[in-house]
Amino acid sequence: MEQRPAAQQSLEKDIEKNNGIVPNPNSDNDSGDSLRRTATEEEYGSRPKCFETTFQEILFVLTATLAIGQSSILIGATQVITAYIAQDLHMNQSEVTWLNAASSLTAGSFLLLFGKLADLFGRRPIFIGSMASFTIFLLVLGFSPSGVVADLFMGFIGLCSAAAVPPAIGSLGAVYKRPSKRKNRAFACFSAGNPLGFVVGLFVSGVATNIADWRASYWTLAVLYFIFTVLAFWTVPADDTTRVPINFKTLSKVDWLGALLAITGLALFTSALTLAPDAPNGWSTPYVPVLLVLGILLTSAFLYRQTRIADPLLPIHIFASDRTFSLLVTTLCLGFLSFSTTTFWLSLFLQSGLHLSPLHVAVRLLPMAIGGILVNVAAAFLMHRISNKLLMLVGALAYVACFALLSAMPDPSSHHHRANTDWYWPFVFPALLLAVVGADLEFTVTNMYVMSALPRENQSVAGGLFNTLTRLSTSVGLGVTTAVYGAMNGGDAGGVSERLGPYRGTFWVAVGCAGLGVVFVPFVRVGRQGERRRGREKGQEREKKEEEEEIGEEKGKEEEGSGDNAVRIGGPEKELEVENEKQLENGKA
């Protein structure tokens, strides 16, 4: 038997280990199809080259997951102690609502701006900086002396969350460039940041409050995020795009006026909805309609401006050019609006109506967190096997069933239905499981599609756009349901009701919004995502065209005498590495 050179044997072993395909360097035919198959397999599902080990890759995905989970952790931690904070700081219902709405409002308002800044000045520094600032403001929040101050710091924490999300999603999109099973699993884990964050917040807050008080909850979370901030220096890869210098010319490319219009308009609009129930004359109080109208006008001015400038914060053209994108995001926002507001009001009722401790509230909401993790794992294995349109339909219907169950729940605050068998197991428990089926399926499917609809250099903007709409839907939903709650509470929104009636009204709002989302699903055109095939959706077609142009330019250089003998692969596959080809040539020699 012919003894092969050591270099050739080593190369073949590496290829066999990574891909299961060993090209025969002694065969002339293998220089084409066999090597092309090897390159394709290496691209489809192999570990990205920016990571030295799989352990580093796992830590990166986990760090990004906790970055996207900042809002969920904060919501989970706050919702189980809302009544305790309100009692300690003597807060009215408007201040209580802002305790949860402030972070969502600032996060949603600033996400697009930070997405643009991340694309211009680099994702990594903004990512790490946002994690550090989130840690600091969590620490400061624990020292809040009043409800207004607590609401203010919640807004700053939302700002930190806004800075973390676009670079986190952009980094994931840049690392996992093409749809594959590996990308599906990474993004499913990433999507698990919502339920995972919620359960972490629930139990950290519940245990810390039982041991000390509500302030210890935020201090404990500050310690947790300090650890992951340190890890981020090692796990977050360097930016793969060219960073521009920070100067006046570069800063002028950012639509600062548009950002100001969006932030002011959305803040005024949400303020009108949340302040109306506490106003002296309700909606008849003069400043309430003034705030509402100003908010609508400024938000409309922002949207109009985005259609007139060359480099907008919000790429409006995507909504007009891609109907599936518009329908997916609309369906998701309607469902997420219902989901986030329902968890807030249900948690508040368990505390104020049933007088449960934070730890008991956390235990009763635990099925939602565990179920969310399981649904995300299932989604990772289903997205490339079955139609994602079917997954969206299942998610939308699960939402409707969830909120309908909560709306039909008997009042457990009455003596006739206080036992868990009367209200929790037949109504709340299945509703919690259905809620995460809806949230996680819709989030995962839409997230994958959104990250394919924009070019690679705008991945951070795509992440900002996607999360902006979900955060703002939460803020608007809390405003609308607060108005409904106040009206059904006899106009006494300043006090927290112990009856289920006002809370049931907010659940019916959720049923209506989720039902409207079901209407849009039949018009969605999205198939399996992440399967290995040519001829993908618009995002992949754009990538294919860009890569063919790059390969064509390099081929031209070859013809001019570059001397490279690498095999070029067109289409969606990546060209074979020159170094591998040279090693094979050396093996033949």
Coordinates of C-alpha atoms in Angstrom, one line a residue:
M1 CA 0.0 0.0 0.0
E2 CA 1.3 3.4 -0.9
Q3 CA 2.5 5.5 2.0
R4 CA 0.9 8.9 2.0
P5 CA 2.7 12.0 3.2
A6 CA 2.0 13.0 6.8
A7 CA 0.6 16.4 5.8
Q8 CA -2.0 14.7 3.6
Q9 CA -2.9 12.2 6.3
S10 CA -3.3 15.0 8.9
L11 CA -5.5 17.1 6.5
E12 CA -7.8 14.1 5.7
K13 CA -8.2 13.3 9.4
D14 CA -9.2 16.9 10.1
I15 CA -11.7 17.0 7.3
E16 CA -13.2 13.6 8.3
K17 CA -13.5 14.8 11.9
N18 CA -15.3 18.0 11.0
N19 CA -17.4 17.0 8.1
G20 CA -17.4 13.3 7.5
I21 CA -16.1 13.7 3.9
V22 CA -12.5 12.9 3.0
P23 CA -11.5 14.0 -0.6
N24 CA -9.0 11.7 -2.3
P25 CA -6.1 13.9 -3.2
N26 CA -4.7 11.2 -5.6
S27 CA -7.9 11.5 -7.8
D28 CA -8.2 14.2 -10.4
N29 CA -11.9 14.2 -10.1
D30 CA -11.9 15.0 -6.4
S31 CA -10.5 18.5 -6.9
G32 CA -14.0 19.5 -8.1
D33 CA -17.1 17.9 -6.7
S34 CA -15.4 16.3 -3.6
L35 CA -13.7 19.5 -2.5
R36 CA -16.9 21.4 -3.2
R37 CA -18.9 19.1 -1.0
T38 CA -16.3 19.5 1.7
A39 CA -16.5 23.3 1.6
T40 CA -20.3 23.1 1.7
E41 CA -20.4 20.8 4.7
E42 CA -17.8 22.9 6.5
E43 CA -20.0 26.0 6.0
Y44 CA -23.2 24.3 6.9
G45 CA -23.2 23.8 10.7
S46 CA -19.5 24.0 11.6
R47 CA -18.2 26.1 14.4
P48 CA -17.5 29.7 13.4
K49 CA -13.9 30.5 13.0
C50 CA -13.9 33.4 15.4
F51 CA -14.2 30.9 18.3
E52 CA -11.2 28.9 19.4
T53 CA -13.2 26.3 21.2
T54 CA -16.9 25.2 21.4
F55 CA -16.8 26.2 25.0
Q56 CA -16.1 29.8 24.1
E57 CA -18.9 29.7 21.5
I58 CA -21.3 28.4 24.1
L59 CA -20.4 31.1 26.5
F60 CA -20.8 33.7 23.8
V61 CA -24.3 32.5 23.0
L62 CA -25.1 32.5 26.8
T63 CA -23.8 36.0 27.2
A64 CA -25.9 37.2 24.3
T65 CA -28.9 35.4 25.7
L66 CA -28.6 37.2 29.0
A67 CA -28.1 40.5 27.1
I68 CA -31.5 40.0 25.3
G69 CA -32.9 38.8 28.6
Q70 CA -32.1 42.0 30.4
S71 CA -35.7 43.2 30.0
S72 CA -37.2 39.8 31.0
I73 CA -35.0 39.5 34.1
L74 CA -36.0 43.0 35.1
I75 CA -39.7 42.3 34.4
G76 CA -39.6 39.0 36.3
A77 CA -37.8 40.5 39.3
T78 CA -40.1 43.5 39.4
Q79 CA -43.5 41.9 38.9
V80 CA -43.3 39.5 41.9
I81 CA -42.4 42.4 44.2
T82 CA -44.5 45.3 42.6
A83 CA -47.0 45.4 45.5
Y84 CA -44.2 45.5 48.0
I85 CA -42.3 48.3 46.3
A86 CA -45.6 50.2 45.9
Q87 CA -46.3 49.8 49.7
D88 CA -42.8 50.7 50.8
L89 CA -42.5 53.8 48.5
H90 CA -46.2 54.8 48.8
M91 CA -46.8 54.7 45.0
N92 CA -50.1 55.2 43.3
Q93 CA -51.3 53.0 40.4
S94 CA -49.8 55.3 37.7
E95 CA -46.4 55.1 39.4
V96 CA -46.8 51.4 39.7
T97 CA -47.6 51.1 35.9
W98 CA -44.6 53.2 35.1
L99 CA -42.4 51.0 37.2
N100 CA -42.9 48.4 34.5
A101 CA -43.6 50.7 31.5
A102 CA -40.6 53.0 31.9
S103 CA -38.0 50.4 31.0
S104 CA -40.0 49.2 28.0
L105 CA -40.6 52.7 26.7
T106 CA -36.9 53.8 26.9
A107 CA -35.7 50.5 25.5
G108 CA -38.1 50.7 22.6
S109 CA -37.4 54.4 21.9
F110 CA -33.6 54.1 21.8
L111 CA -33.1 50.6 20.2
L112 CA -33.0 51.9 16.7
L113 CA -30.6 54.7 17.6
F114 CA -28.2 52.2 19.3
G115 CA -28.6 49.8 16.4
K116 CA -27.3 52.5 14.1
L117 CA -24.5 53.5 16.5
A118 CA -23.4 49.8 16.8
D119 CA -23.2 49.5 13.0
L120 CA -21.1 52.6 12.8
F121 CA -18.8 52.4 15.8
G122 CA -18.6 48.7 16.4
R123 CA -20.8 46.2 18.2
R124 CA -18.4 44.9 20.8
P125 CA -17.6 48.1 22.7
I126 CA -21.3 49.0 22.9
F127 CA -22.2 45.5 23.9
I128 CA -19.8 45.4 26.8
G129 CA -20.5 49.0 27.8
S130 CA -24.2 48.3 28.0
M131 CA -23.7 45.3 30.2
A132 CA -21.6 47.3 32.6
S133 CA -24.0 50.2 32.8
F134 CA -26.9 47.8 33.3
T135 CA -25.0 46.4 36.3
I136 CA -24.4 49.9 37.8
F137 CA -28.1 51.1 37.4
L138 CA -29.4 47.9 39.0
L139 CA -27.2 48.6 42.0
V140 CA -28.4 52.2 42.2
L141 CA -32.1 51.2 41.8
G142 CA -31.9 49.4 45.1
F143 CA -31.3 52.7 46.9
S144 CA -34.4 54.4 45.4
P145 CA -36.1 56.7 48.1
S146 CA -39.4 57.2 46.3
G147 CA -41.6 55.9 43.5
V148 CA -40.7 58.7 41.1
V149 CA -37.0 58.0 41.6
A150 CA -37.5 54.3 41.1
D151 CA -39.4 55.0 37.8
L152 CA -36.6 57.2 36.7
F153 CA -33.9 54.6 37.3
M154 CA -36.1 52.0 35.6
G155 CA -36.0 54.3 32.5
F156 CA -32.2 54.4 32.7
I157 CA -32.1 50.6 32.9
G158 CA -34.3 50.4 29.8
L159 CA -31.7 52.6 28.1
C160 CA -29.0 50.2 29.0
S161 CA -31.1 47.3 27.6
A162 CA -31.6 49.3 24.4
A163 CA -27.9 49.5 24.0
A164 CA -27.3 45.8 24.6
V165 CA -29.9 44.2 22.3
P166 CA -28.8 45.5 18.8
P167 CA -25.1 44.6 19.1
A168 CA -26.0 41.2 20.7
I169 CA -28.3 40.3 17.8
G170 CA -26.0 41.9 15.3
S171 CA -23.0 39.9 16.6
L172 CA -25.1 36.6 16.4
G173 CA -26.2 37.5 12.9
A174 CA -22.6 38.2 11.8
V175 CA -21.2 35.1 13.4
Y176 CA -23.9 32.8 12.0
K177 CA -24.1 34.2 8.6
R178 CA -26.2 31.6 6.8
P179 CA -29.3 29.6 7.8
S180 CA -28.3 26.2 9.2
K181 CA -29.2 23.8 12.0
R182 CA -26.4 25.4 14.1
K183 CA -27.8 28.8 13.6
N184 CA -31.3 27.6 14.4
R185 CA -30.1 26.2 17.7
A186 CA -28.0 29.3 18.6
F187 CA -31.0 31.6 17.9
A188 CA -33.4 29.3 19.7
C189 CA -31.1 29.5 22.8
F190 CA -30.9 33.3 22.2
S191 CA -34.7 33.4 22.1
A192 CA -34.8 31.5 25.4
G193 CA -33.4 34.7 27.0
N194 CA -37.0 35.8 27.5
P195 CA -38.3 32.8 29.5
L196 CA -34.9 32.1 31.0
G197 CA -34.5 35.7 32.1
F198 CA -38.0 35.8 33.5
V199 CA -37.4 32.7 35.7
V200 CA -34.1 34.1 36.9
G201 CA -35.7 37.4 37.8
L202 CA -38.7 35.6 39.5
F203 CA -36.6 33.5 41.8
V204 CA -33.8 35.9 42.5
S205 CA -36.4 38.5 43.5
G206 CA -38.6 36.1 45.4
V207 CA -35.8 34.5 47.4
A208 CA -34.0 37.8 48.1
T209 CA -37.2 39.6 49.2
N210 CA -38.0 36.7 51.6
I211 CA -34.5 36.8 53.1
A212 CA -34.0 40.6 53.2
D213 CA -36.3 43.0 51.3
W214 CA -37.1 44.1 47.7
R215 CA -34.0 46.2 47.4
A216 CA -31.8 43.1 47.8
S217 CA -33.4 41.7 44.6
Y218 CA -31.7 44.3 42.4
W219 CA -28.4 44.1 44.2
T220 CA -28.3 40.4 43.6
L221 CA -29.0 40.9 39.9
A222 CA -26.2 43.5 39.8
V223 CA -23.7 40.9 41.0
L224 CA -24.9 38.4 38.4
Y225 CA -24.5 40.9 35.6
F226 CA -21.1 42.0 36.8
I227 CA -19.9 38.4 36.3
F228 CA -21.2 38.2 32.8
T229 CA -19.8 41.7 32.0
V230 CA -16.3 40.3 32.8
L231 CA -17.0 37.2 30.7
A232 CA -18.0 39.4 27.8
F233 CA -14.4 40.6 27.3
W234 CA -13.4 37.1 26.3
T235 CA -16.6 35.7 24.7
V236 CA -17.7 38.5 22.4
P237 CA -15.8 38.3 19.2
A238 CA -14.1 41.3 17.5
D239 CA -16.2 43.1 15.0
D240 CA -16.1 41.9 11.4
T241 CA -17.0 45.2 9.9
T242 CA -14.9 48.4 9.5
R243 CA -15.4 50.8 12.3
V244 CA -15.6 54.5 11.4
P245 CA -13.9 57.2 13.4
I246 CA -16.0 59.3 15.8
N247 CA -16.1 62.7 14.4
F248 CA -18.6 65.3 13.3
K249 CA -19.0 63.9 9.8
T250 CA -19.7 60.4 11.1
L251 CA -22.1 61.7 13.8
S252 CA -24.0 63.7 11.2
K253 CA -25.0 60.4 9.6
V254 CA -27.1 59.6 12.6
D255 CA -30.7 60.9 12.5
W256 CA -30.6 62.7 15.8
L257 CA -33.8 64.7 15.0
G258 CA -35.6 61.5 14.2
A259 CA -34.5 59.9 17.4
L260 CA -35.8 62.9 19.4
L261 CA -39.1 62.8 17.6
A262 CA -39.6 59.1 18.3
I263 CA -38.6 59.3 22.0
T264 CA -40.7 62.4 22.7
G265 CA -43.7 61.2 20.8
L266 CA -43.8 57.8 22.3
A267 CA -43.2 59.1 25.8
L268 CA -46.1 61.6 25.5
F269 CA -48.4 59.0 24.0
T270 CA -47.8 56.5 26.8
S271 CA -47.9 59.2 29.5
A272 CA -51.4 60.2 28.4
L273 CA -52.6 56.6 28.6
T274 CA -51.1 55.9 32.0
L275 CA -51.9 59.3 33.6
A276 CA -55.5 59.5 32.5
P277 CA -56.9 57.1 35.2
D278 CA -55.2 59.1 38.0
A279 CA -56.0 62.6 36.6
P280 CA -58.5 64.7 38.6
N281 CA -61.2 64.5 35.9
G282 CA -60.0 61.4 34.1
W283 CA -59.9 61.7 30.3
S284 CA -61.6 65.1 30.6
T285 CA -58.6 66.6 32.4
P286 CA -57.1 69.1 29.8
Y287 CA -53.5 67.9 29.8
V288 CA -54.5 64.3 29.0
P289 CA -55.8 64.8 25.5
V290 CA -53.1 67.4 24.8
L291 CA -50.4 64.8 25.7
L292 CA -52.2 62.2 23.6
V293 CA -52.5 64.4 20.5
L294 CA -48.9 65.7 20.8
G295 CA -47.6 62.1 21.1
I296 CA -49.5 61.0 18.0
L297 CA -48.3 64.0 16.0
L298 CA -44.6 63.7 16.9
T299 CA -44.7 59.9 16.3
S300 CA -46.3 60.5 12.9
A301 CA -43.6 63.2 12.1
F302 CA -40.9 60.6 12.9
L303 CA -42.4 58.0 10.6
Y304 CA -42.8 60.6 7.8
R305 CA -39.2 61.7 8.3
Q306 CA -37.9 58.2 7.9
T307 CA -39.4 58.0 4.4
R308 CA -37.6 61.3 3.3
I309 CA -34.0 60.9 4.5
A310 CA -31.3 58.8 2.9
D311 CA -30.1 57.0 6.0
P312 CA -33.1 56.5 8.3
L313 CA -33.1 54.9 11.8
L314 CA -36.2 52.9 10.9
P315 CA -36.0 51.3 7.4
I316 CA -39.6 51.8 6.5
H317 CA -39.0 50.4 3.0
I318 CA -38.9 46.9 4.4
F319 CA -42.5 47.1 5.4
A320 CA -43.5 48.1 1.9
S321 CA -41.2 45.7 0.0
D322 CA -41.7 42.6 2.1
R323 CA -45.2 41.7 2.9
T324 CA -44.3 38.7 4.9
F325 CA -42.0 40.7 7.1
S326 CA -44.8 43.2 7.8
L327 CA -47.3 40.5 8.7
L328 CA -44.9 38.6 10.9
V329 CA -43.9 41.6 12.9
T330 CA -47.5 42.8 13.2
T331 CA -48.6 39.4 14.4
L332 CA -45.8 39.2 16.9
C333 CA -46.4 42.7 18.3
L334 CA -50.1 42.0 18.8
G335 CA -49.3 38.8 20.6
F336 CA -46.4 40.2 22.6
L337 CA -48.5 43.2 23.7
S338 CA -51.0 40.8 25.1
F339 CA -48.4 38.5 26.7
S340 CA -46.4 41.2 28.5
T341 CA -49.5 43.1 29.9
T342 CA -51.2 39.9 31.0
T343 CA -48.2 38.7 33.0
F344 CA -48.0 42.1 34.7
W345 CA -51.7 42.2 35.7
L346 CA -51.8 38.5 36.7
S347 CA -48.8 38.9 38.9
L348 CA -50.2 42.1 40.5
F349 CA -53.5 40.3 41.2
L350 CA -51.7 37.4 42.9
Q351 CA -50.0 39.9 45.2
S352 CA -52.8 42.3 45.9
G353 CA -55.9 40.2 45.5
L354 CA -54.6 37.0 47.1
H355 CA -51.8 38.5 49.2
L356 CA -49.2 35.9 48.2
S357 CA -45.6 36.4 49.0
P358 CA -43.1 37.1 46.2
L359 CA -41.7 33.5 46.5
H360 CA -45.2 32.0 46.3
V361 CA -46.0 34.2 43.2
A362 CA -42.7 33.0 41.6
V363 CA -43.6 29.4 42.2
R364 CA -47.1 29.8 40.6
L365 CA -45.6 31.5 37.6
L366 CA -42.7 28.9 37.3
P367 CA -44.5 26.7 34.6
M368 CA -44.3 29.6 32.2
A369 CA -40.5 29.9 32.5
I370 CA -39.9 26.1 32.3
G371 CA -42.3 25.7 29.4
G372 CA -40.7 28.5 27.6
I373 CA -37.3 26.9 27.7
L374 CA -38.8 23.6 26.4
V375 CA -40.6 25.3 23.6
N376 CA -37.4 27.0 22.4
V377 CA -35.6 23.7 22.4
A378 CA -38.4 22.2 20.3
A379 CA -38.4 25.1 17.9
A380 CA -34.7 24.6 17.2
F381 CA -35.4 21.1 15.9
L382 CA -38.7 22.0 14.1
M383 CA -37.9 25.2 12.2
H384 CA -36.0 23.4 9.4
R385 CA -38.4 20.5 9.2
I386 CA -41.9 21.9 9.1
S387 CA -43.5 25.1 7.7
N388 CA -42.9 28.1 9.9
K389 CA -46.3 29.4 8.9
L390 CA -47.8 26.5 10.8
L391 CA -45.6 27.3 13.8
M392 CA -46.9 30.9 13.7
L393 CA -50.5 29.7 13.5
V394 CA -50.0 27.4 16.5
G395 CA -48.5 30.3 18.5
A396 CA -51.2 32.7 17.6
L397 CA -54.0 30.3 18.6
A398 CA -52.2 29.4 21.8
Y399 CA -52.2 33.1 22.7
V400 CA -56.0 33.3 22.2
A401 CA -56.7 30.2 24.3
C402 CA -54.4 31.4 27.1
F403 CA -56.1 34.8 27.5
A404 CA -59.6 33.3 27.1
L405 CA -58.8 30.9 30.0
L406 CA -57.7 33.8 32.2
S407 CA -60.8 35.8 31.3
A408 CA -63.1 32.9 32.3
M409 CA -61.3 32.2 35.6
P410 CA -63.5 32.4 38.7
D411 CA -62.5 35.1 41.2
P412 CA -60.2 33.3 43.7
S413 CA -60.4 36.3 46.1
S414 CA -64.0 35.1 46.9
H415 CA -64.4 32.5 49.7
H416 CA -66.1 30.0 47.2
H417 CA -63.1 29.7 44.9
R418 CA -60.1 30.2 47.1
A419 CA -58.8 26.6 46.6
N420 CA -56.1 26.1 43.9
T421 CA -58.2 23.3 42.4
D422 CA -60.9 25.9 41.6
W423 CA -58.8 28.5 39.8
Y424 CA -55.1 27.7 39.4
W425 CA -54.9 24.2 38.0
P426 CA -57.9 24.3 35.6
F427 CA -57.3 28.0 34.4
V428 CA -54.0 29.6 35.3
F429 CA -51.6 26.6 34.9
P430 CA -52.7 25.7 31.3
A431 CA -52.9 29.4 30.4
L432 CA -49.2 29.9 31.5
L433 CA -48.1 27.0 29.3
L434 CA -50.1 28.3 26.3
A435 CA -48.7 31.8 26.8
V436 CA -45.1 30.6 26.3
V437 CA -46.0 28.4 23.3
G438 CA -47.3 31.6 21.6
A439 CA -44.5 33.9 22.7
D440 CA -41.6 31.6 22.0
L441 CA -42.8 30.2 18.7
E442 CA -43.7 33.6 17.3
F443 CA -40.5 35.2 18.6
T444 CA -38.2 32.5 17.2
V445 CA -39.8 32.4 13.7
T446 CA -40.0 36.1 13.4
N447 CA -36.5 36.7 14.7
M448 CA -35.0 34.2 12.2
Y449 CA -36.9 35.9 9.3
V450 CA -36.0 39.4 10.3
M451 CA -32.3 38.5 10.5
S452 CA -32.5 37.3 6.9
A453 CA -34.5 40.3 5.5
L454 CA -31.7 42.9 5.9
P455 CA -28.2 42.8 4.5
R456 CA -25.4 41.6 6.8
E457 CA -23.9 45.0 7.4
N458 CA -27.2 46.1 8.9
Q459 CA -27.7 43.2 11.3
S460 CA -27.7 45.5 14.3
V461 CA -30.3 47.7 12.8
A462 CA -32.4 44.6 12.1
G463 CA -32.1 43.6 15.7
G464 CA -33.0 47.0 16.8
L465 CA -36.0 47.2 14.5
F466 CA -37.4 43.9 15.7
N467 CA -36.9 44.5 19.4
T468 CA -38.0 48.2 19.1
L469 CA -41.5 47.1 18.0
T470 CA -41.9 44.5 20.7
R471 CA -40.7 46.8 23.5
L472 CA -43.0 49.6 22.3
S473 CA -45.9 47.2 22.0
T474 CA -45.4 46.4 25.7
S475 CA -45.3 50.0 26.7
V476 CA -48.4 50.9 24.7
G477 CA -50.2 47.8 25.9
L478 CA -49.6 48.7 29.5
G479 CA -50.9 52.2 28.8
V480 CA -54.1 50.9 27.2
T481 CA -54.8 48.2 29.8
T482 CA -54.1 50.7 32.7
A483 CA -56.9 52.9 31.2
V484 CA -59.2 49.8 31.1
Y485 CA -58.2 48.8 34.6
G486 CA -59.0 52.3 35.9
A487 CA -62.3 52.4 34.2
M488 CA -63.4 49.0 35.6
N489 CA -62.1 49.9 39.0
G490 CA -64.7 52.6 39.4
G491 CA -62.3 55.3 38.3
D492 CA -60.1 54.5 41.3
A493 CA -56.9 53.7 39.5
G494 CA -54.9 55.2 42.3
G495 CA -55.7 52.1 44.5
V496 CA -54.8 48.5 43.8
S497 CA -58.0 46.4 43.5
E498 CA -58.4 43.2 45.4
R499 CA -61.3 42.1 43.1
L500 CA -60.7 40.1 39.8
G501 CA -63.1 42.3 37.8
P502 CA -60.7 45.1 36.8
Y503 CA -58.0 42.5 36.0
R504 CA -60.4 40.5 33.9
G505 CA -60.9 43.6 31.7
T506 CA -57.2 43.7 30.9
F507 CA -57.4 40.0 30.0
W508 CA -60.2 40.6 27.5
V509 CA -58.1 43.3 25.8
A510 CA -55.4 40.7 25.4
V511 CA -57.9 38.3 23.9
G512 CA -58.9 40.9 21.3
C513 CA -55.3 41.7 20.3
A514 CA -54.3 38.1 20.1
G515 CA -57.3 37.3 18.0
L516 CA -56.5 40.0 15.6
G517 CA -53.0 38.5 15.2
V518 CA -54.6 35.2 14.1
V519 CA -56.3 37.0 11.2
F520 CA -52.9 38.0 9.7
V521 CA -51.2 34.5 9.8
P522 CA -53.0 33.0 6.7
F523 CA -51.4 35.7 4.6
V524 CA -47.9 35.0 5.8
R525 CA -45.5 33.3 3.3
V526 CA -42.7 31.7 5.2
G527 CA -41.6 28.1 4.8
R528 CA -38.9 26.1 6.6
Q529 CA -36.0 28.2 7.9
G530 CA -32.5 26.9 8.4
E531 CA -32.7 23.9 6.0
R532 CA -29.8 23.5 3.6
R533 CA -31.0 24.5 0.2
R534 CA -30.5 27.0 -2.6
G535 CA -32.9 29.6 -3.7
R536 CA -33.9 31.1 -0.3
E537 CA -35.9 34.1 0.7
K538 CA -35.0 37.6 -0.3
G539 CA -32.3 38.0 2.3
Q540 CA -30.4 34.9 1.2
E541 CA -30.7 35.9 -2.4
R542 CA -29.1 39.2 -1.6
E543 CA -26.2 37.4 0.2
K544 CA -25.8 35.1 -2.8
K545 CA -25.5 38.0 -5.2
E546 CA -23.0 39.8 -3.0
E547 CA -20.8 36.8 -2.6
E548 CA -20.9 36.0 -6.3
E549 CA -19.7 39.6 -6.9
E550 CA -16.9 39.2 -4.4
I551 CA -15.8 35.8 -5.9
G552 CA -15.9 37.3 -9.4
E553 CA -13.6 40.0 -8.4
E554 CA -11.1 37.5 -6.9
K555 CA -11.3 35.3 -10.0
G556 CA -10.4 38.4 -12.0
K557 CA -7.3 38.9 -9.9
E558 CA -6.4 35.2 -10.4
E559 CA -6.6 35.5 -14.1
E560 CA -4.2 38.5 -13.9
G561 CA -1.6 36.2 -12.4
S562 CA -2.3 36.0 -8.7
G563 CA -1.0 32.4 -8.8
D564 CA -3.7 31.1 -6.4
N565 CA -5.0 27.5 -7.2
A566 CA -8.0 27.6 -4.9
V567 CA -11.2 26.1 -6.1
R568 CA -13.9 28.8 -6.3
I569 CA -17.4 27.9 -5.4
G570 CA -20.3 30.1 -6.5
G571 CA -23.9 30.3 -5.3
P572 CA -24.6 30.4 -1.6
E573 CA -21.6 28.1 -0.7
K574 CA -18.4 29.7 0.5
E575 CA -15.2 29.4 -1.5
L576 CA -12.7 26.7 -0.4
E577 CA -9.9 28.0 1.7
V578 CA -6.7 28.5 -0.3
E579 CA -4.6 27.0 2.5
N580 CA -6.5 23.7 2.4
E581 CA -6.0 23.5 -1.4
K582 CA -2.3 24.2 -1.1
Q583 CA -1.9 21.5 1.6
L584 CA -3.7 19.0 -0.7
E585 CA -1.3 20.0 -3.6
N586 CA 1.6 19.4 -1.3
G587 CA 0.2 16.0 -0.4
K588 CA -0.1 15.1 -4.0
A589 CA 3.5 16.1 -4.5

